[in-house]
mmCIF file of C-alpha atoms in Angstrom:
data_model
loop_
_atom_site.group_PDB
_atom_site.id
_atom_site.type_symbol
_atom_site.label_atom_id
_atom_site.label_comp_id
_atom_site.label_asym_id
_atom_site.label_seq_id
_atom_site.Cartn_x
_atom_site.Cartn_y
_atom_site.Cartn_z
ATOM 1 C CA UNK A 519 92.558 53.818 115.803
ATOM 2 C CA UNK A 520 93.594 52.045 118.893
ATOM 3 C CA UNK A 521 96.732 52.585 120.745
ATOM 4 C CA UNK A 522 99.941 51.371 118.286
ATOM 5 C CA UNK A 523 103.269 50.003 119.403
ATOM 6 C CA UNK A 524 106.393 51.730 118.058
ATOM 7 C CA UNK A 525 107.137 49.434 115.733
ATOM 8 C CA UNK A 526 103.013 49.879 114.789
ATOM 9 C CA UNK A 527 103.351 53.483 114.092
ATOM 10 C CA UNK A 528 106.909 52.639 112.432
ATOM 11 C CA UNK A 529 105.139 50.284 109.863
ATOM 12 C CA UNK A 530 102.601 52.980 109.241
ATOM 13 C CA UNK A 531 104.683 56.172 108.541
ATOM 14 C CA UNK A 532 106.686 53.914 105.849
ATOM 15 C CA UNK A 533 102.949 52.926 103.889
ATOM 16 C CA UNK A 534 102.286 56.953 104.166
ATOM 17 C CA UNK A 535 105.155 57.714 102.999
ATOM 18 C CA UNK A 536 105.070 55.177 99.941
ATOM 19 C CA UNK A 537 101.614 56.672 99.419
ATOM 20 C CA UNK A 538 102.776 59.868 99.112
ATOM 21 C CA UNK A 539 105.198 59.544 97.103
ATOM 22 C CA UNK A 540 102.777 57.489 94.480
ATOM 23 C CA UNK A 541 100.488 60.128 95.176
ATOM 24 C CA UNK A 542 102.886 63.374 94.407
ATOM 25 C CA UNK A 543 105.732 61.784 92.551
ATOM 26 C CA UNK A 544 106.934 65.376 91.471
ATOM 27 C CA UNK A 545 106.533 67.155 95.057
ATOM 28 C CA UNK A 546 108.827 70.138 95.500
ATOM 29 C CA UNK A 547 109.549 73.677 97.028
ATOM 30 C CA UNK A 548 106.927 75.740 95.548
ATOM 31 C CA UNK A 549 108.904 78.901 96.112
ATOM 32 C CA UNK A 550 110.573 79.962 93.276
ATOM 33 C CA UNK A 551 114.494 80.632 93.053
ATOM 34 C CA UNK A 552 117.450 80.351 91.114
ATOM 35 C CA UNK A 553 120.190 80.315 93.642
ATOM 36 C CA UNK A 554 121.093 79.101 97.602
ATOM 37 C CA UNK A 555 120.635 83.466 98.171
ATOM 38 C CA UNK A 556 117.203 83.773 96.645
ATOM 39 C CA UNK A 557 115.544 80.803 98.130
ATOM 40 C CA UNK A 558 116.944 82.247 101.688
ATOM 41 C CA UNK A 559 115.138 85.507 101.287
ATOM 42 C CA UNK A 560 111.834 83.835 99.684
ATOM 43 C CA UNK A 561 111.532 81.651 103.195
ATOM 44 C CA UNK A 562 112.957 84.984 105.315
ATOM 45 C CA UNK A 563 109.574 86.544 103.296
ATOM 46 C CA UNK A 564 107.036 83.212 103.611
ATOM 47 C CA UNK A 565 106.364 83.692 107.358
ATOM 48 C CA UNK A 566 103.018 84.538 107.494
ATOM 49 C CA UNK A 567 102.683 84.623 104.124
ATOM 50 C CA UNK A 568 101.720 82.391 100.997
ATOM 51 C CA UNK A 569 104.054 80.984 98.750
ATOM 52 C CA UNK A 570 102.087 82.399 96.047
ATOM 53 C CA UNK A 571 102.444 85.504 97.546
ATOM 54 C CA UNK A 572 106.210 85.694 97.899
ATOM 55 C CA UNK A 573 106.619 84.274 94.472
ATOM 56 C CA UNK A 574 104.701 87.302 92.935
ATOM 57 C CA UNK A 575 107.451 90.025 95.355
ATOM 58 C CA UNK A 576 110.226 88.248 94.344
ATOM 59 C CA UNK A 577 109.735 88.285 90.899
ATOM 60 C CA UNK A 578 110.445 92.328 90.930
ATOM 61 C CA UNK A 579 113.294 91.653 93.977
ATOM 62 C CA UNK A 580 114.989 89.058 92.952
ATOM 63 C CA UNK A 581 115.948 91.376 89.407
ATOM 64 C CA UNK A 582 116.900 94.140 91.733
ATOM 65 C CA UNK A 583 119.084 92.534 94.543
ATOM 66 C CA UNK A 584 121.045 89.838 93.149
ATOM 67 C CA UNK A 585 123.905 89.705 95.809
ATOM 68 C CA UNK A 586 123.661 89.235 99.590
ATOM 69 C CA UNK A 587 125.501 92.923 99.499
ATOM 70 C CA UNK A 588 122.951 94.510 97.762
ATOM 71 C CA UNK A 589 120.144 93.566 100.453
ATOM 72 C CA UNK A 590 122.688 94.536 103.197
ATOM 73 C CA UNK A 591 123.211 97.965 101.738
ATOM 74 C CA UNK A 592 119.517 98.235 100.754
ATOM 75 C CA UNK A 593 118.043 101.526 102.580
ATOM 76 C CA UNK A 594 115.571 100.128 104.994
ATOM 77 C CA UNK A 595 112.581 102.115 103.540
ATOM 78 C CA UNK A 596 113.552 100.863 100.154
ATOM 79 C CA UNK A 597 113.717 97.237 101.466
ATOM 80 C CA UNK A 598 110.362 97.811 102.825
ATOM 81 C CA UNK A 599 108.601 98.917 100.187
ATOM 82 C CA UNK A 600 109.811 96.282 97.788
ATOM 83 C CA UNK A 601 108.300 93.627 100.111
ATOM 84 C CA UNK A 602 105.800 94.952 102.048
ATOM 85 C CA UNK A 603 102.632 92.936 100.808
ATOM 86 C CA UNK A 604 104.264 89.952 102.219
ATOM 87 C CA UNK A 605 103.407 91.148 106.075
ATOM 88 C CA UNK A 606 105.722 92.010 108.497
ATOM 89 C CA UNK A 607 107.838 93.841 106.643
ATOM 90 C CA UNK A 608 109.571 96.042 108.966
ATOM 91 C CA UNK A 609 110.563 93.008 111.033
ATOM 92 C CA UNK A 610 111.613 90.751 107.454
ATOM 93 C CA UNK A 611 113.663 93.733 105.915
ATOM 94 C CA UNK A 612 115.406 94.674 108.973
ATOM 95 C CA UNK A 613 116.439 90.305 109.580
ATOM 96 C CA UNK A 614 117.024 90.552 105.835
ATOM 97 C CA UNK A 615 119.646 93.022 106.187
ATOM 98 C CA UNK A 616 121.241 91.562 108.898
ATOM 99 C CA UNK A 617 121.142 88.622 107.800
ATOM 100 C CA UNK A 618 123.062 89.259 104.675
ATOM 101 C CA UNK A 619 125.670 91.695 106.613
ATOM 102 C CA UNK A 620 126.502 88.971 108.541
ATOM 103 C CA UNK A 621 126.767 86.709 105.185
ATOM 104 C CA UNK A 622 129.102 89.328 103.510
ATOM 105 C CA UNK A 623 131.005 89.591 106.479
ATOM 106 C CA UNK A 624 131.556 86.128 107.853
ATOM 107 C CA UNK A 625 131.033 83.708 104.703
ATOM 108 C CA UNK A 626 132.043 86.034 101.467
ATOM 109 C CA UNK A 627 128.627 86.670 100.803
ATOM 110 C CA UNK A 628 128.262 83.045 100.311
ATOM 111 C CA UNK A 629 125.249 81.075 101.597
ATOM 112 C CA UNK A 630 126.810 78.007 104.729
ATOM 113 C CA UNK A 631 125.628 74.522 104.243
ATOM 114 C CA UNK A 632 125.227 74.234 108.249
ATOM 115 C CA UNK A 633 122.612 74.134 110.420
ATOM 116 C CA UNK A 634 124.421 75.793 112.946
ATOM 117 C CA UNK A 635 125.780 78.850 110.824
ATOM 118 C CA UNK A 636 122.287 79.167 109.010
ATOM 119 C CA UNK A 637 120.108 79.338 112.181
ATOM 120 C CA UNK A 638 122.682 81.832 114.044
ATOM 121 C CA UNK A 639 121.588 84.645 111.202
ATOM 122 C CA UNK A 640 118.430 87.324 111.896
ATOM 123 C CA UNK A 641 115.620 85.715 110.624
ATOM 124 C CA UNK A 642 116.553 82.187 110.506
ATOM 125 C CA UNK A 643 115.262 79.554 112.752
ATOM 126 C CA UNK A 644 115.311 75.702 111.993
ATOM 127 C CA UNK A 645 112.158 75.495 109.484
ATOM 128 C CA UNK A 646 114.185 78.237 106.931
ATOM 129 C CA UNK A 647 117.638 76.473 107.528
ATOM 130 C CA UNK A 648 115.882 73.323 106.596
ATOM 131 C CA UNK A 649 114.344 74.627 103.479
ATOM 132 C CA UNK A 650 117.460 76.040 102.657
ATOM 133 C CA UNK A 651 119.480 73.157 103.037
ATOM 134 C CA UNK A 652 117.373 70.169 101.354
ATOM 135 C CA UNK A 653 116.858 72.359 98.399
ATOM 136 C CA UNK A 654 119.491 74.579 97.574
ATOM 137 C CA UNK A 655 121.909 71.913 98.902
ATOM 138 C CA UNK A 656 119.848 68.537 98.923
ATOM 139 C CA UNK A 657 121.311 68.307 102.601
ATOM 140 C CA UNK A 658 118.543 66.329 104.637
ATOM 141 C CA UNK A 659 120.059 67.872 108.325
ATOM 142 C CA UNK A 660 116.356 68.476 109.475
ATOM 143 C CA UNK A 661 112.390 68.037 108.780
ATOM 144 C CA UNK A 662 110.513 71.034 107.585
ATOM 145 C CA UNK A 663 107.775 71.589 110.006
ATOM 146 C CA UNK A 664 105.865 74.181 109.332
ATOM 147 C CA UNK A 665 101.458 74.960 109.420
ATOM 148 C CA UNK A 666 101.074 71.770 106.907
ATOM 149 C CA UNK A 667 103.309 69.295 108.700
ATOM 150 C CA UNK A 668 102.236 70.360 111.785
ATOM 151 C CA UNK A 669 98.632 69.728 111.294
ATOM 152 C CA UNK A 670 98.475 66.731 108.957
ATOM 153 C CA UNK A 671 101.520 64.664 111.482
ATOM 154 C CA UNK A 672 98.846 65.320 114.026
ATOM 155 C CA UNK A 673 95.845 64.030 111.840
ATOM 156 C CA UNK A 674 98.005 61.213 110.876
ATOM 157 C CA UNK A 675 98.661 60.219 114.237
ATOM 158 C CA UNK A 676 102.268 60.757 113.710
ATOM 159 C CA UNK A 677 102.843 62.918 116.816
ATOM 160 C CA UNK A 678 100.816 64.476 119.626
ATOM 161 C CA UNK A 679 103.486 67.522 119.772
ATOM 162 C CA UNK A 680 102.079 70.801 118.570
ATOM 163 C CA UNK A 681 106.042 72.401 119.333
ATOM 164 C CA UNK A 682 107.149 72.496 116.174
ATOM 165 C CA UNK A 683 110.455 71.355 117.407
ATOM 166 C CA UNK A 684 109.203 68.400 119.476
ATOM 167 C CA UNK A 685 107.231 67.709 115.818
ATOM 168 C CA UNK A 686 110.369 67.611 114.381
ATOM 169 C CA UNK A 687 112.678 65.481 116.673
ATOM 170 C CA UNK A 688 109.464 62.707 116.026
ATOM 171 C CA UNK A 689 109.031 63.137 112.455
ATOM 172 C CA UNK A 690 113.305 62.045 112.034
ATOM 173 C CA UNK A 691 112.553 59.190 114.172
ATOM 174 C CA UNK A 692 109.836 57.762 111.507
ATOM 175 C CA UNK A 693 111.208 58.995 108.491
ATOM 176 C CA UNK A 694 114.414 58.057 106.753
ATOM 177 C CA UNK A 695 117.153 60.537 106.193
ATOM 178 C CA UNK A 696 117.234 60.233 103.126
ATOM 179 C CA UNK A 697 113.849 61.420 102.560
ATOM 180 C CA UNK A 698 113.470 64.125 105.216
ATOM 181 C CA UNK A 699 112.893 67.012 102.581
ATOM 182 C CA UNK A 700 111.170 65.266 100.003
ATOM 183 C CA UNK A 701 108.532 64.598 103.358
ATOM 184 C CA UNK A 702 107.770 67.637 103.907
ATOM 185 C CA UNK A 703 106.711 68.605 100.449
ATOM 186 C CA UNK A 704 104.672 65.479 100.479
ATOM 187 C CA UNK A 705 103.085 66.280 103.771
ATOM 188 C CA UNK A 706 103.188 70.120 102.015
ATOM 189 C CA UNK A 707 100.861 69.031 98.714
ATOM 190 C CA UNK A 708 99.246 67.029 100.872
ATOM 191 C CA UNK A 709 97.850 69.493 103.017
ATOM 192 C CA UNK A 710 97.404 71.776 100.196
ATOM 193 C CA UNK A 711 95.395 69.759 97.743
ATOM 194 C CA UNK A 712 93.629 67.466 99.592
ATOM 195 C CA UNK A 713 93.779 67.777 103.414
ATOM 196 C CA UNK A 714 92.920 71.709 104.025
ATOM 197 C CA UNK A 715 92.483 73.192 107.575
ATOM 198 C CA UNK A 716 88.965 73.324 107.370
ATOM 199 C CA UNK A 717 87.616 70.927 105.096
ATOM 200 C CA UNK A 718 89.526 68.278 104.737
ATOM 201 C CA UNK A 719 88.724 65.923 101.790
ATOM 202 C CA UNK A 720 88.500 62.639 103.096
ATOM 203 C CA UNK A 721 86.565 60.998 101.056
ATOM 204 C CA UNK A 722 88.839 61.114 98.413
ATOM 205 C CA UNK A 723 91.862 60.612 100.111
ATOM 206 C CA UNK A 724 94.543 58.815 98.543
ATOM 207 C CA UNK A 725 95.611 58.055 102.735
ATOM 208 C CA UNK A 726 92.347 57.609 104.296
ATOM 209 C CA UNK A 727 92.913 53.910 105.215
ATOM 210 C CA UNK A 728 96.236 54.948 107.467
ATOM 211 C CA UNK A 729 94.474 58.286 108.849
ATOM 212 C CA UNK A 730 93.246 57.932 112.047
ATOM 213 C CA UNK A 731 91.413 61.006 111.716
ATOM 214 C CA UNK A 732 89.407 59.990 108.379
ATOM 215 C CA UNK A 733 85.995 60.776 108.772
ATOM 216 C CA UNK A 734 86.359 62.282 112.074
ATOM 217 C CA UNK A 735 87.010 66.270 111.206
#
């Protein structure tokens, strides 16, 4: 695909986006929770990790740690050994308990609906304060940019960046607000059932005709 003008690339993202949303009309987080708290720790626990994976731990942790004082007062060993297939564990309990010390202690336990006060806790950087607040709070502040988004905005043509920051500051150019969440689940299911790391499936691609990519990986 040849070199497109702003307004080009504009055009574009909107037909991708109508696409996807034809395509996945009932996208959504795929980690399970029932509360602001539990969908925190699942994306504290999906670094490095599969959804499917985290679902299956917090199944078991979610019954035994129900408030963000329970996680803070967790022994560390304990904490550990309750999530330690998800990788990283040492690291993920000890921003875990941190992280919900600093909720007991500064916001009454409570979950904030910032993206400041979300991305100063252990453990949280802009992709988790993003999940957390366009689905436990359907507040679009940010894009979720994480291995999916990164890779299929790229194939799409969408961005050059490979900081997932820079990715991000694009991606909120081209999208609406108002659809900033339900993007990234598109782009998410997307990259998930159709457009895989190694072998993408372009032939059947409900996008192909906006990819510049198609055909070429």
């Amino acid at each position: 695909m040849p070199s497109e003008t702003a307004a080009a690339k504009t055009e574009r993202a909107m037909k991708i986006i109508a696409a996807l949303r034809r395509t996945y009309p009932d996208a959504h987080c795929e980690l399970n929770f029932s509360n602001p708290l539990e969908l925190l720790i699942a994306t504290i626990l999906s670094a490095q990790c599969t959804d499917k994976r985290v679902n299956i731990v917090t199944k078991d942790l979610f019954g035994k740690y129900r408030l963000a004082a329970d996680y803070a007062d967790a022994p560390a060993a304990k904490l550990e050994q309750a999530i330690r297939t998800t990788g990283f564990f040492r690291n993920k309990a000890k921003n875990i308990r941190a992280c919900c010390a600093a909720l007991v202690k500064q916001f009454g336990g409570e979950v904030p609906r910032t993206m400041d006060e979300l991305h100063a806790l252990a453990g949280v950087g802009r992709k988790t304060a993003n999940v957390v607040l366009g689905n436990a709070f359907g507040i679009n502040a940010g894009v979720v940019v994480d291995t999916h988004v990164t890779r299929l905005s790229n194939r799409l043509g969408l961005t050059k960046e490979t900081d997932a920051v820079k990715i991000e500051r694009e991606l909120m150019a081209l999208v609406p607000q108002k659809q900033w969440a339900l993007f990234s689940h598109w782009l998410i299911w997307h990259g998930r059932r159709r457009c895989g790391a190694r072998r993408p499936d372009c032939a059947n691609c409900e996008i192909r005709k906006l990819c510049p990519s198609a055909g070429k990986l």
